[in-house]
């Protein structure tokens, strides 16, 4: 299965029980910032933003004072799982990032999708990739 298929069928899929609702955008990105696959609306982020995200996985709380930035958009960092998941909030939307052995699985949502729904979609794929050794 291609990385694009994971994005299209597992991240941008319709959310269970929520007809017609899905994430605003999603991507799978290597730890080095290289984009493996992304949805058409995913913002073009900078390599330095990925470096800051990776640093927060190594030093949980690193992004809390400054916020999480993707393509210049700032998200307030909210509870996550140290070393495994970073979650951010911006207005009525937000972001979930799950770290696997080789990649970051990223989902961005807007209302009416809830933070919990985004977390479920992103973390389910992330956990599957971890189980596959990826």
Backbone as JSON, one array per atom type, in Angstrom:
{
  "sequence": "XXXXXXXXXXXXXXXXXXXXXXXXXXXXXXXXXXXXXXXXXXXXXXXXXXXXXXXXXXXXXXXXXXXXXXXXXXXXXXXXXXXXXXXXXXXXXXXXXXXXXXXXXXXXXXXXXXXXXXXXXXXXXXXXXXXXXX",
  "N": [[0.85, -1.18, 0.0], [0.56, 2.22, -0.82], [2.0, 5.25, 0.61], [0.39, 7.4, 0.09], [-2.09, 6.22, -0.14], [-2.57, 5.47, 2.52], [-2.95, 8.03, 3.63], [-5.18, 8.95, 2.12], [-7.17, 6.93, 2.51], [-7.16, 6.26, 5.24], [-6.63, 8.49, 6.88], [-8.0, 10.69, 5.74], [-10.49, 9.67, 5.61], [-14.08, 9.15, 5.98], [-15.4, 10.09, 9.1], [-16.16, 7.77, 11.64], [-19.57, 7.17, 12.15], [-20.23, 9.78, 11.64], [-21.56, 11.12, 9.2], [-20.26, 12.29, 6.17], [-18.31, 13.86, 7.35], [-14.89, 14.71, 7.82], [-11.3, 14.9, 8.38], [-9.73, 18.15, 8.03], [-7.27, 18.33, 6.74], [-4.36, 16.25, 6.14], [-1.28, 14.45, 6.72], [1.63, 12.37, 6.18], [4.76, 12.43, 7.43], [8.29, 12.29, 7.24], [10.72, 11.89, 9.89], [12.71, 13.67, 9.3], [11.47, 15.74, 8.09], [10.71, 15.4, 5.47], [8.07, 15.05, 3.17], [6.01, 12.33, 2.99], [3.5, 11.65, 2.12], [0.46, 13.44, 1.45], [-2.65, 15.2, 2.01], [-4.55, 17.13, -0.37], [-5.09, 19.69, 0.67], [-3.22, 20.11, 2.65], [-1.11, 22.17, 4.61], [1.96, 23.79, 3.55], [4.61, 23.2, 5.38], [7.52, 24.36, 7.2], [10.91, 23.13, 7.37], [12.15, 23.78, 9.77], [10.0, 23.92, 11.49], [9.27, 21.24, 11.74], [11.57, 20.32, 12.98], [11.32, 21.56, 15.49], [9.02, 20.3, 16.44], [9.96, 17.64, 16.58], [11.87, 18.02, 18.57], [10.21, 18.54, 20.73], [9.09, 16.03, 21.11], [11.31, 14.7, 22.07], [11.92, 16.26, 24.28], [9.51, 16.68, 26.19], [7.11, 19.27, 26.5], [8.59, 21.3, 25.47], [7.46, 22.85, 23.38], [5.35, 24.12, 24.61], [5.6, 26.85, 25.78], [5.93, 28.5, 23.47], [4.2, 27.62, 21.54], [2.89, 25.51, 18.9], [3.9, 25.44, 15.59], [2.72, 25.37, 12.3], [3.23, 25.8, 8.98], [3.41, 28.51, 9.55], [1.11, 28.96, 11.01], [-0.1, 29.23, 14.28], [-0.54, 27.0, 16.92], [-2.0, 26.4, 20.07], [-0.47, 24.42, 22.44], [-1.89, 21.56, 23.81], [-2.9, 19.01, 26.18], [-1.11, 15.97, 25.7], [0.56, 12.96, 24.84], [3.43, 12.41, 26.37], [6.33, 12.22, 24.41], [5.03, 10.7, 22.48], [2.53, 11.67, 21.4], [1.45, 14.82, 20.22], [-0.76, 17.43, 20.78], [-2.69, 20.13, 19.51], [-4.44, 23.27, 19.63], [-6.43, 25.6, 17.86], [-8.45, 28.18, 17.64], [-11.59, 27.08, 16.57], [-10.64, 24.73, 15.69], [-7.93, 22.33, 15.28], [-4.95, 20.31, 15.84], [-3.44, 17.09, 15.59], [-0.61, 15.16, 16.27], [1.07, 12.23, 15.79], [3.8, 10.35, 16.73], [5.75, 7.95, 15.09], [8.05, 5.19, 14.66], [9.5, 6.01, 12.4], [8.18, 8.14, 11.27], [5.93, 11.04, 11.27], [2.57, 11.24, 11.91], [0.09, 13.3, 10.87], [-2.78, 15.16, 11.57], [-5.18, 17.61, 10.78], [-7.9, 19.45, 11.96], [-11.19, 20.94, 11.65], [-14.16, 22.52, 12.96], [-17.17, 20.75, 12.14], [-15.81, 18.61, 13.26], [-14.49, 16.99, 16.08], [-11.93, 17.39, 18.69], [-11.42, 14.86, 19.87], [-12.28, 13.07, 17.88], [-10.45, 13.59, 15.83], [-8.08, 12.87, 17.15], [-8.57, 10.11, 17.45], [-8.6, 9.15, 14.76], [-6.0, 9.85, 13.8], [-4.25, 8.73, 15.75], [-4.94, 6.04, 15.69], [-4.05, 5.18, 13.13], [-1.34, 5.82, 13.49], [-0.64, 4.11, 15.63], [-0.99, 1.66, 14.36], [1.03, 1.8, 12.39], [3.28, 1.88, 14.08], [3.06, -0.68, 15.19], [3.68, -2.12, 12.91], [6.34, -1.72, 12.7], [7.14, 0.64, 11.63]],
  "CA": [[0.0, 0.0, 0.0], [1.37, 3.44, -0.88], [1.77, 6.2, 1.7], [-0.76, 8.24, -0.27], [-3.3, 5.45, 0.18], [-2.79, 5.62, 3.96], [-3.52, 9.36, 3.86], [-6.51, 9.05, 1.51], [-8.16, 5.96, 3.01], [-7.16, 6.1, 6.7], [-6.66, 9.78, 7.56], [-9.03, 11.56, 5.16], [-11.71, 8.89, 5.51], [-15.23, 9.68, 6.72], [-15.29, 9.74, 10.52], [-17.18, 6.8, 12.03], [-20.79, 7.68, 12.73], [-20.38, 11.2, 11.32], [-21.67, 11.12, 7.75], [-19.76, 13.43, 5.43], [-17.29, 14.61, 8.09], [-13.53, 14.17, 7.8], [-10.29, 15.89, 8.75], [-9.52, 19.21, 7.04], [-6.09, 17.92, 5.97], [-3.54, 15.26, 6.84], [-0.03, 14.09, 6.05], [2.62, 11.51, 6.83], [6.01, 13.16, 7.21], [9.44, 11.65, 7.86], [11.31, 12.62, 11.02], [13.59, 14.71, 8.75], [10.64, 16.78, 7.48], [10.31, 15.07, 4.1], [6.66, 14.66, 3.09], [5.83, 11.02, 2.36], [2.19, 11.73, 1.45], [-0.37, 14.46, 2.09], [-3.91, 15.54, 1.35], [-4.35, 18.31, -1.23], [-5.18, 20.95, 1.43], [-2.26, 20.17, 3.75], [-0.24, 23.35, 4.47], [3.39, 23.54, 3.33], [5.33, 23.67, 6.56], [8.96, 24.55, 7.06], [11.73, 22.13, 8.04], [12.41, 24.2, 11.15], [8.81, 23.58, 12.28], [9.38, 19.81, 12.03], [12.65, 20.19, 13.97], [10.76, 21.94, 16.79], [8.1, 19.21, 16.83], [10.79, 16.5, 16.98], [12.49, 18.37, 19.85], [9.19, 18.39, 21.76], [8.95, 14.6, 21.39], [12.47, 14.34, 22.89], [11.85, 17.07, 25.51], [8.1, 17.06, 26.32], [6.9, 20.58, 27.09], [9.41, 22.27, 24.75], [6.63, 23.75, 22.57], [4.29, 24.76, 25.4], [5.69, 28.31, 25.92], [5.91, 29.21, 22.2], [3.16, 27.1, 20.66], [3.25, 24.63, 17.79], [3.7, 26.18, 14.35], [2.66, 24.64, 11.03], [3.06, 26.77, 7.89], [3.22, 29.83, 10.15], [-0.08, 28.98, 11.88], [0.26, 28.87, 15.65], [-1.5, 26.2, 17.7], [-1.7, 26.3, 21.49], [-0.24, 23.01, 22.77], [-2.73, 21.05, 24.89], [-2.42, 17.71, 26.67], [-0.78, 14.94, 24.73], [1.22, 11.84, 25.49], [4.85, 12.76, 26.24], [7.15, 11.35, 23.57], [4.25, 9.92, 21.52], [1.47, 12.45, 20.75], [1.32, 16.25, 20.5], [-2.06, 17.95, 20.35], [-2.75, 21.58, 19.53], [-5.76, 23.88, 19.44], [-6.42, 26.92, 17.24], [-9.85, 28.54, 17.4], [-12.52, 25.95, 16.63], [-9.98, 23.56, 15.12], [-6.71, 21.92, 15.96], [-4.01, 19.4, 15.19], [-2.91, 15.95, 16.35], [0.59, 14.6, 15.66], [1.49, 10.97, 16.42], [5.14, 9.95, 16.3], [6.04, 6.52, 14.95], [9.49, 4.96, 14.61], [10.13, 6.68, 11.27], [7.37, 9.21, 10.68], [4.93, 11.77, 12.03], [1.24, 11.2, 11.31], [-0.46, 14.61, 11.21], [-4.16, 15.44, 11.18], [-5.67, 18.94, 11.13], [-9.37, 19.42, 11.9], [-12.01, 22.13, 11.86], [-15.52, 22.14, 13.32], [-17.74, 20.14, 13.34], [-15.0, 17.51, 13.77], [-14.05, 17.28, 17.45], [-10.56, 16.95, 18.98], [-11.39, 13.42, 20.11], [-12.4, 12.36, 16.61], [-9.16, 13.74, 15.15], [-7.13, 12.03, 17.89], [-8.85, 8.71, 17.15], [-8.18, 8.85, 13.39], [-4.54, 9.96, 13.67], [-3.55, 7.8, 16.63], [-5.2, 4.67, 15.25], [-3.09, 4.89, 12.06], [-0.02, 5.86, 14.07], [-0.42, 2.87, 16.39], [-0.85, 0.58, 13.38], [2.37, 1.9, 11.8], [4.23, 1.46, 15.11], [2.98, -2.15, 15.25], [4.31, -2.64, 11.69], [7.76, -1.41, 12.74], [7.39, 1.86, 10.86]],
  "C": [[0.9, 1.25, 0.0], [1.07, 4.34, 0.31], [0.57, 7.08, 1.39], [-2.07, 7.53, 0.04], [-3.61, 5.53, 1.67], [-3.44, 6.97, 4.27], [-4.97, 9.39, 3.37], [-7.55, 8.17, 2.19], [-8.23, 5.87, 4.53], [-7.2, 7.42, 7.45], [-7.78, 10.68, 7.04], [-10.36, 10.82, 4.98], [-12.85, 9.6, 6.26], [-15.13, 9.19, 8.16], [-16.47, 8.85, 10.91], [-18.37, 7.47, 12.68], [-21.07, 9.14, 12.43], [-20.41, 11.36, 9.8], [-21.17, 12.42, 7.13], [-18.68, 14.24, 6.14], [-15.94, 13.91, 8.01], [-12.57, 15.27, 8.19], [-10.17, 16.94, 7.65], [-8.34, 18.88, 6.15], [-5.26, 16.96, 6.81], [-2.28, 14.98, 6.03], [0.72, 13.05, 6.86], [3.97, 12.09, 6.41], [7.15, 12.41, 7.9], [9.98, 12.5, 9.0], [12.21, 13.77, 10.54], [12.8, 15.85, 8.08], [10.21, 16.49, 6.05], [8.86, 14.56, 4.1], [6.57, 13.34, 2.33], [4.53, 11.01, 1.56], [1.38, 12.79, 2.18], [-1.66, 14.64, 1.33], [-3.67, 16.84, 0.58], [-4.35, 19.62, -0.44], [-4.13, 21.08, 2.53], [-1.32, 21.35, 3.55], [1.23, 22.96, 4.28], [4.17, 24.09, 4.52], [6.82, 23.7, 6.3], [9.71, 23.45, 7.82], [12.01, 22.48, 9.49], [11.22, 23.88, 12.06], [8.84, 22.1, 12.66], [10.47, 19.58, 13.08], [12.14, 20.51, 15.38], [9.81, 20.87, 17.32], [8.91, 18.01, 17.32], [11.45, 16.78, 18.33], [11.49, 18.2, 20.98], [8.96, 16.91, 22.09], [10.1, 14.14, 22.29], [12.45, 15.05, 24.25], [10.42, 17.56, 25.69], [7.95, 18.39, 27.07], [7.67, 21.68, 26.38], [8.55, 23.31, 24.0], [5.6, 24.53, 23.39], [4.41, 26.28, 25.5], [5.49, 29.07, 24.6], [4.76, 28.8, 21.3], [3.77, 26.23, 19.56], [2.95, 25.38, 16.5], [3.73, 25.22, 13.15], [2.34, 25.66, 9.95], [2.77, 28.17, 8.44], [1.99, 29.97, 11.02], [0.31, 28.49, 13.25], [-0.89, 28.13, 16.32], [-1.05, 26.21, 19.15], [-1.58, 24.81, 21.82], [-1.11, 22.64, 23.97], [-2.25, 19.64, 25.24], [-2.17, 16.74, 25.54], [-0.25, 13.75, 25.49], [2.71, 12.06, 25.3], [5.63, 11.73, 25.42], [6.39, 10.6, 22.49], [3.24, 10.76, 20.73], [1.55, 13.9, 21.2], [-0.03, 16.68, 19.97], [-2.06, 19.46, 20.47], [-4.14, 22.07, 19.2], [-5.56, 25.26, 18.81], [-7.86, 27.25, 16.89], [-10.75, 27.33, 17.56], [-11.9, 24.67, 16.07], [-8.74, 23.19, 15.89], [-5.93, 20.92, 15.15], [-3.65, 18.27, 16.14], [-1.72, 15.4, 15.57], [1.0, 13.37, 16.45], [2.85, 10.6, 15.84], [5.22, 8.44, 16.22], [7.57, 6.38, 14.89], [10.2, 5.75, 13.52], [9.41, 7.93, 10.8], [6.54, 9.95, 11.73], [3.62, 11.66, 11.24], [0.52, 12.45, 11.8], [-1.88, 14.72, 10.7], [-4.55, 16.82, 11.66], [-7.19, 18.91, 10.97], [-9.96, 20.8, 12.11], [-13.39, 21.64, 12.3], [-16.26, 21.71, 12.06], [-16.96, 18.94, 13.87], [-14.46, 17.92, 15.14], [-12.59, 16.85, 17.65], [-10.47, 15.44, 19.16], [-11.49, 12.61, 18.84], [-11.08, 12.43, 15.83], [-8.12, 12.84, 15.82], [-7.31, 10.57, 17.51], [-8.32, 8.33, 15.77], [-6.65, 8.82, 13.28], [-3.83, 8.9, 14.5], [-3.79, 6.35, 16.24], [-4.23, 4.29, 14.13], [-1.67, 4.86, 12.6], [0.32, 4.59, 14.84], [-0.22, 1.69, 15.46], [0.55, 0.6, 12.77], [3.44, 1.5, 12.8], [4.25, -0.07, 15.2], [3.65, -2.81, 14.05], [5.8, -2.36, 11.64], [8.14, -0.17, 11.95], [7.35, 3.07, 11.78]]
}
